[in-house]
Amino acid sequence: MRLRIRRITALLLVAVIANILLSLSAGAAEGKAKVVRVGWYDSAYCYKDQFARRRGIAYEYQQRIAAHTGWVYEYVEGSWSNLFQMLMNGEIDLLSDVSYVKEREEHMLFSNLPMGTESYYSFVIPENSSIVPDDLSSYNGKHVGVNKSSIQSGMLRDWAARNGVDINIEYITNTGDEAVDRLKRGELDTLVALDSYGARYQIEPVSKIGSSDFFFAVNKKRPDILNELNKAMFAIHDEDPLYNHRLTEEYLLLAKTNAYVSPELEAWLTKHGPITIGYLDDYLPFCSQDKKTGELTGALKDYLEAVATRLKNASIHFETIPFASTEDALAALKRGEVDSIFPINISSDDGEKHEMFPISPLINTEMTLLVRPDTPVIGMPNMNLTVAINAGNTSYETFIRDSAPNWNIKSCSPVEECFRMVKKGEADSLIVPSYRLNQFEEMTDNYGLVHMHTGETMGMSFAVRRDTPELYAVLSKLVHLVSADDMQYAVASYAYPNHKIPVMDVLKNHWISVVILIVSIFSVIQFLLIKKLRAERKINEQQQKLISVTRIAYRDPLTGVKSKNAYDEACREMDGRIASMEVSAFAAVLFDLNNLKLVNDTQGHNAGDIYIKKATHTICQTFSHSPVFRIGGDEFVAILERVDYDHREELFKAFDSMMNYHAENGDMAVAFGYSCFDPKTDKSIKAVVERADKNMYKHKQLLKSKRKQ
């Protein structure tokens, strides 16, 4: 009996231990993060930046989802078409940017909420003017690339049938980089892709093919993933209802405007002649009349110069007229003395009353209040403040009505009178754009005022009369052909003028110091020296900031050679020298690093970076007296003049020998081609570069054929 009791007790003990172990095992399994195999394809949705960091709308979205689900991602790389097939085969669990089509429901699951809405355009390289948006017959016979199995492939077929266009569709399975390379090599005439391709790859949108919502698609056999995905997406939108919009704005809403105008607008521009812009004088960094030359200066000058040649099928000429106040400019616009004015911030209601239309803002600037140090800060937008503004500046009035309707406006002129009113307590503050604070730095110090940022921005726009719809259409297109980053850079470059404060101005603005000088020469000399040193230190700091920004923009961070921005600037400078016949001899050399993608794919991006640096060093070492520019991931340009130009044949032979040596070792292959400037036929550096590019391509093909042998 006792033996039986012992056996039962032992069995119960074993059962209890087993139950505990099973519970621990289940708990451990439950605590383990779920691994989700996610498709990674090169596009605006998922890509790696210059520092090899993962970026993109899909990547950001997936990370936000992981914060709610605890997922760990296993990234499976490939082209979108191949990954789409892998999803249907059950080889991956999740793929972004999939448009819903009923037929696809048999093969995959879709998230309840869309990731956003995207548009599809046909793109061409900037040099291709054979395909134009206002003549769809120009597509006839052209080779059009589009992703295989994508929704845009069906949209392209429908678009071609609807418009009676006879095209040769090539269904591609390449990555985004490879597809664009095919376009640039001329294997495709145009490529149908996402709107974001234009800004990323510097290609031109021509025609909109269609648009659709896009979703996350899930492996048909993983409803557990779909359930967690839907819960996470609903939670994200509950936390931030504008999350989709903000991601789309950051990554996708780029360069949607094409560089063409309709035949009607082209004819109107020809008939109308120069477009006259009235601008606000003495309003740097935005616009001002140069006191020495009488010409326009400021960010507006840079913008007008940039867009004058930006349209592909029309040229635009601008004339500018300065005005002392916005009110004066508005009156001139109404009388028809100017075609448009800048800058203006005006509500739609006020625009209708003034019989004018504002264009979308060209520049946005934060607004700053200048107040006495004892002015309360908390709750200022809701307080009944009296704000001084320069008389005649209706833009500031509109800003205050829109952003702080409780504030009272007090006009004053000149602007120093506004400072005096705040100092004396006749007004609580005066308002200025943050970019103009530097213009009033000395006056702000003299009157003992301090800055207080409002956190609100004011848009600065062009405006036209309501009876000029053609001009409205032209200016609306132009304002979207220059990026916001370029405009902010232009404004910043004029915000810090490169000059020293004249001694007479210091004495004039500091008359008390002059009195002190009479009483005590030593004290005043000491004061002036300190004041001058501080002023120079501030100016030097501003100059260093500007130099630093310029260096960043004009230097390639990986190789240290000059960047694409610097190359564009060098081309503009060379074109000016060609036009004025200041240059008679130079050569352009184009270089292309063979097998860079193979190195990246097989050895990793660190090895690819080392390959790029090594090739750059060889190029710079050979052409040591010439500027070298990195104009693409694996593309470089050298412009040869003087010593290097005179010895070009020797240098080319030396470089070729060096490449043969590296080819034998299998560690580097650089194709190159060159062309010399012909003053009889070449009107720009572009023609020289195009010939060099063709020669480089021939050399590249030769290297490939040698490698096969």
XYZ file of C-alpha atoms in Angstrom, residues 145-538:
394
model
C 9.696 51.098 -69.454
C 7.332 50.129 -66.622
C 7.554 47.747 -63.671
C 6.325 44.260 -64.448
C 3.199 43.197 -62.463
C 2.718 46.767 -61.165
C -0.579 48.642 -61.281
C 1.067 51.381 -63.345
C 1.660 48.870 -66.152
C -2.117 48.468 -66.520
C -2.611 52.228 -66.211
C -0.018 52.772 -68.955
C -1.847 50.405 -71.325
C -5.178 52.140 -70.574
C -3.613 55.604 -70.976
C -2.077 54.655 -74.352
C -5.373 53.186 -75.615
C -7.386 56.168 -74.344
C -5.104 58.662 -76.097
C -4.531 56.655 -79.281
C -0.788 56.359 -78.646
C 1.227 53.520 -80.221
C 4.087 52.708 -77.840
C 6.461 49.792 -77.272
C 6.036 48.755 -73.628
C 9.039 47.103 -71.993
C 8.202 45.325 -68.725
C 11.193 45.691 -66.431
C 12.248 43.844 -63.290
C 15.246 46.033 -62.498
C 15.803 48.042 -59.333
C 15.057 51.775 -59.471
C 18.742 52.659 -60.007
C 19.104 50.123 -62.806
C 15.899 51.239 -64.547
C 17.035 54.884 -64.510
C 20.474 53.833 -65.801
C 18.735 52.175 -68.774
C 16.851 55.423 -69.387
C 20.037 57.474 -69.261
C 21.846 55.070 -71.598
C 19.073 55.473 -74.185
C 17.788 51.889 -73.938
C 14.437 53.390 -72.886
C 12.928 56.593 -74.286
C 10.804 57.164 -71.207
C 10.212 55.460 -67.866
C 6.872 55.281 -66.027
C 7.517 55.541 -62.294
C 6.556 57.251 -59.046
C 6.460 61.044 -58.936
C 9.368 61.010 -56.452
C 11.789 59.670 -59.115
C 12.158 63.153 -60.638
C 13.883 64.744 -57.660
C 15.837 61.637 -56.686
C 17.305 60.825 -60.099
C 17.263 64.295 -61.777
C 14.896 63.188 -64.559
C 12.017 65.218 -66.011
C 8.303 64.343 -65.580
C 6.356 64.738 -68.849
C 2.849 63.245 -68.582
C 0.785 62.008 -65.651
C -0.273 58.414 -66.336
C -2.487 57.837 -63.270
C -2.690 57.594 -59.481
C -3.909 55.196 -56.791
C -3.939 54.450 -53.071
C -1.162 52.139 -51.945
C -1.200 49.593 -49.112
C 0.858 47.111 -47.160
C 0.356 43.625 -48.630
C 0.728 40.547 -46.395
C 1.554 36.902 -47.061
C -1.769 35.045 -47.617
C -0.741 32.443 -45.022
C -0.013 35.028 -42.294
C -3.376 36.445 -41.105
C -1.719 36.861 -37.676
C 0.591 39.489 -39.175
C -2.344 41.233 -40.894
C -4.297 41.389 -37.623
C -1.375 42.979 -35.739
C -0.637 45.293 -38.689
C -4.210 46.633 -38.790
C -4.265 47.232 -35.019
C -0.942 49.087 -35.207
C -2.008 51.258 -38.162
C -5.280 52.211 -36.444
C -3.307 53.104 -33.306
C -0.849 55.227 -35.320
C -3.667 57.179 -36.962
C -5.386 57.608 -33.624
C -2.184 59.132 -32.220
C -1.462 61.251 -35.310
C -4.319 61.638 -37.845
C -1.945 63.408 -40.288
C 0.817 60.766 -40.137
C 0.254 59.543 -43.728
C 0.188 63.088 -45.065
C 3.387 64.104 -43.302
C 5.316 61.044 -44.489
C 4.050 61.505 -48.030
C 4.965 65.203 -47.970
C 8.497 64.418 -46.749
C 9.304 61.588 -49.163
C 6.934 61.628 -52.148
C 5.650 65.128 -52.913
C 8.749 66.090 -54.890
C 9.151 67.586 -58.369
C 5.626 66.863 -59.660
C 5.677 69.897 -61.912
C 7.045 69.281 -65.380
C 9.109 71.888 -67.197
C 6.701 72.441 -70.091
C 3.989 74.992 -70.801
C 1.020 74.480 -73.077
C 1.101 75.825 -76.664
C -1.369 78.526 -75.589
C 0.918 79.724 -72.788
C 3.949 79.486 -75.060
C 2.196 81.737 -77.593
C 1.126 84.121 -74.812
C 4.706 84.437 -73.526
C 5.983 85.209 -77.020
C 3.317 87.867 -77.578
C 3.531 89.408 -74.102
C 7.297 89.896 -74.013
C 9.174 90.590 -70.749
C 7.322 90.024 -67.469
C 7.648 93.063 -65.206
C 8.027 92.326 -61.488
C 7.513 95.072 -58.920
C 9.455 94.357 -55.723
C 9.808 95.863 -52.258
C 13.007 97.896 -52.022
C 15.441 97.782 -49.095
C 14.076 94.398 -48.018
C 17.125 92.138 -47.873
C 17.673 89.237 -47.809
C 14.587 88.864 -50.009
C 14.952 91.781 -52.442
C 16.516 95.212 -52.731
C 17.940 97.626 -55.281
C 21.728 97.591 -55.271
C 22.740 101.162 -54.402
C 25.820 101.066 -56.648
C 24.483 99.359 -59.781
C 20.758 100.076 -59.487
C 20.104 96.388 -60.221
C 17.985 93.923 -58.249
C 19.788 91.912 -55.557
C 18.668 89.345 -52.987
C 17.000 85.918 -53.129
C 14.466 87.196 -55.707
C 17.351 87.908 -58.115
C 18.650 84.334 -57.763
C 15.163 82.904 -58.281
C 14.402 84.923 -61.442
C 17.773 83.983 -62.941
C 17.146 80.300 -62.164
C 13.636 80.054 -63.672
C 14.332 82.225 -66.731
C 15.795 79.188 -68.510
C 14.048 76.380 -66.619
C 11.170 75.810 -69.085
C 11.989 73.326 -71.850
C 9.736 74.768 -74.562
C 9.768 78.507 -73.790
C 12.114 81.230 -72.591
C 11.147 83.990 -70.167
C 12.573 87.477 -69.717
C 12.029 89.499 -66.552
C 12.255 93.206 -65.839
C 12.158 94.522 -62.275
C 11.031 97.795 -60.654
C 11.619 98.690 -56.953
C 8.895 100.211 -54.723
C 9.215 101.870 -51.329
C 6.260 99.988 -49.786
C 3.909 97.097 -50.445
C 1.051 99.611 -50.764
C 2.897 101.429 -53.571
C 3.555 98.124 -55.363
C -0.125 97.110 -55.056
C -1.212 100.442 -56.523
C 1.197 100.018 -59.459
C -0.145 96.496 -60.067
C -3.687 97.810 -60.105
C -2.756 100.534 -62.612
C -1.103 97.962 -64.886
C 2.391 99.431 -64.513
C 3.764 96.027 -63.479
C 2.628 92.487 -64.269
C 3.266 91.042 -60.817
C 4.553 92.072 -57.388
C 6.731 90.403 -54.750
C 6.649 89.738 -51.840
C 3.037 89.741 -50.758
C 1.171 87.910 -47.986
C -2.538 88.330 -48.550
C -5.690 86.365 -47.765
C -7.951 85.113 -50.559
C -10.680 87.494 -49.381
C -8.368 90.527 -49.511
C -7.075 89.293 -52.873
C -10.591 89.300 -54.278
C -11.220 92.820 -52.936
C -7.981 94.041 -54.529
C -8.831 92.183 -57.773
C -5.683 90.076 -57.614
C -4.574 86.463 -57.140
C -1.629 85.434 -54.917
C 0.589 82.594 -56.196
C 1.667 79.752 -53.877
C 4.392 81.039 -51.488
C 7.911 81.093 -52.920
C 9.517 81.530 -49.475
C 8.309 80.882 -45.928
C 9.901 82.830 -43.109
C 9.401 82.599 -39.370
C 8.237 85.856 -37.794
C 9.949 87.321 -34.715
C 8.847 89.938 -32.199
C 11.289 92.542 -30.853
C 10.221 93.386 -27.289
C 11.504 95.054 -24.142
C 13.293 92.615 -21.782
C 10.539 93.024 -19.156
C 7.711 92.075 -21.561
C 5.815 88.922 -20.418
C 6.284 86.010 -22.801
C 3.706 83.393 -21.781
C 0.431 83.627 -23.697
C 1.519 86.487 -25.982
C -0.459 85.297 -29.057
C -3.678 85.568 -27.037
C -2.864 88.856 -25.289
C -4.121 92.271 -26.405
C -0.730 93.538 -27.526
C 0.005 96.647 -29.540
C 2.398 95.688 -32.351
C 4.261 98.286 -34.399
C 4.714 97.596 -38.124
C 6.352 99.586 -40.864
C 3.714 101.741 -42.589
C 2.536 100.411 -45.938
C 3.504 96.770 -45.270
C 0.144 95.069 -45.723
C 1.782 91.621 -45.562
C 2.477 92.066 -41.839
C -1.123 93.175 -41.270
C -2.382 89.966 -42.918
C 0.007 87.845 -40.839
C -1.244 89.385 -37.576
C -4.922 88.997 -38.557
C -4.329 85.334 -39.411
C -2.018 84.335 -36.552
C -2.800 86.681 -33.644
C -6.155 88.438 -34.257
C -6.177 89.892 -30.683
C -3.170 92.080 -31.395
C -3.615 95.764 -32.227
C -1.656 97.188 -35.152
C 0.153 100.529 -34.989
C 1.794 101.794 -38.200
C 4.966 103.857 -38.096
C 7.588 105.216 -40.478
C 10.535 105.056 -40.830
C 11.286 101.696 -39.229
C 13.429 103.282 -36.505
C 10.295 105.041 -35.292
C 8.847 101.575 -34.578
C 11.899 100.804 -32.400
C 11.452 104.105 -30.555
C 7.758 103.397 -29.886
C 8.563 100.013 -28.330
C 11.396 101.504 -26.260
C 9.090 104.278 -24.938
C 6.218 101.871 -24.194
C 3.931 103.293 -26.912
C 3.866 99.784 -28.436
C 4.523 96.372 -26.880
C 6.588 95.020 -29.749
C 7.473 95.285 -33.417
C 7.441 92.365 -35.829
C 10.056 91.385 -38.429
C 10.888 88.235 -40.438
C 13.587 86.177 -38.696
C 15.770 86.376 -41.801
C 15.869 90.194 -41.425
C 17.026 90.247 -37.797
C 20.608 90.722 -38.947
C 19.593 93.923 -40.764
C 18.359 95.396 -37.462
C 20.994 93.952 -35.122
C 22.631 97.257 -34.253
C 19.325 99.084 -33.885
C 18.017 96.286 -31.642
C 21.075 96.653 -29.371
C 20.828 100.446 -29.317
C 17.200 100.394 -28.170
C 17.733 97.564 -25.685
C 15.236 95.152 -27.266
C 15.343 91.356 -27.342
C 14.055 88.687 -29.767
C 11.012 86.528 -29.142
C 10.117 83.903 -31.766
C 6.424 83.586 -32.533
C 6.653 80.008 -33.867
C 4.505 81.119 -36.810
C 5.611 81.457 -40.450
C 4.570 83.936 -43.120
C 4.406 82.976 -46.775
C 5.924 85.372 -49.308
C 4.268 85.148 -52.707
C 3.952 86.735 -56.110
C 0.578 88.301 -56.945
C -1.033 89.063 -60.322
C -4.176 90.862 -61.468
C -7.285 88.693 -61.814
C -7.540 89.538 -65.522
C -4.220 87.794 -66.355
C -4.931 84.036 -66.017
C -2.076 83.193 -68.409
C 0.475 84.938 -66.187
C -0.992 83.235 -63.125
C -0.532 79.826 -64.818
C 3.086 80.595 -65.822
C 4.162 81.914 -62.404
C 2.376 79.051 -60.616
C 4.381 76.561 -62.674
C 7.689 78.397 -62.192
C 7.351 78.626 -58.418
C 7.308 74.813 -58.219
C 10.371 74.346 -60.447
C 12.749 75.549 -57.722
C 12.945 73.552 -54.489
C 12.174 75.085 -51.094
C 15.674 74.080 -49.918
C 17.289 76.041 -52.763
C 15.232 79.122 -51.907
C 16.029 78.897 -48.193
C 19.728 78.596 -49.069
C 19.481 81.659 -51.320
C 17.779 83.658 -48.558
C 20.382 82.571 -45.991
C 23.240 83.614 -48.282
C 21.882 87.191 -48.386
C 20.949 87.283 -44.687
C 24.582 87.779 -43.676
C 26.091 90.574 -45.818
C 29.850 90.380 -46.152
C 30.926 93.828 -45.011
C 32.399 95.564 -42.000
C 30.713 98.342 -40.049
C 32.188 101.752 -41.077
C 33.765 103.674 -38.183
C 31.736 106.816 -39.000
C 28.510 104.819 -38.688
C 29.645 103.575 -35.288
C 30.345 107.130 -34.137
C 27.061 108.407 -35.558
C 25.004 105.717 -33.853
C 26.923 106.039 -30.551
C 27.011 109.804 -29.958
C 27.260 109.299 -26.187
C 30.588 107.605 -26.805
C 31.752 110.750 -28.623
C 30.941 112.834 -25.544
C 32.761 110.353 -23.356
C 35.706 110.585 -25.774
C 35.968 114.308 -25.062
C 35.889 113.711 -21.317
C 38.098 110.645 -21.203
C 40.045 109.653 -24.354
C 41.388 106.481 -22.840
C 37.923 105.188 -21.829
C 36.382 105.852 -25.220
C 39.292 104.264 -27.139
C 38.912 101.191 -24.978
C 35.144 101.177 -25.553
C 35.492 101.564 -29.319
C 38.110 98.826 -29.542
C 35.889 96.406 -27.639
C 32.869 97.402 -29.737
C 34.817 96.984 -32.971
C 36.240 93.624 -31.924
C 32.787 92.354 -31.033
C 31.349 93.566 -34.318
C 34.169 91.971 -36.294
C 33.831 88.732 -34.338
C 30.120 88.607 -35.147
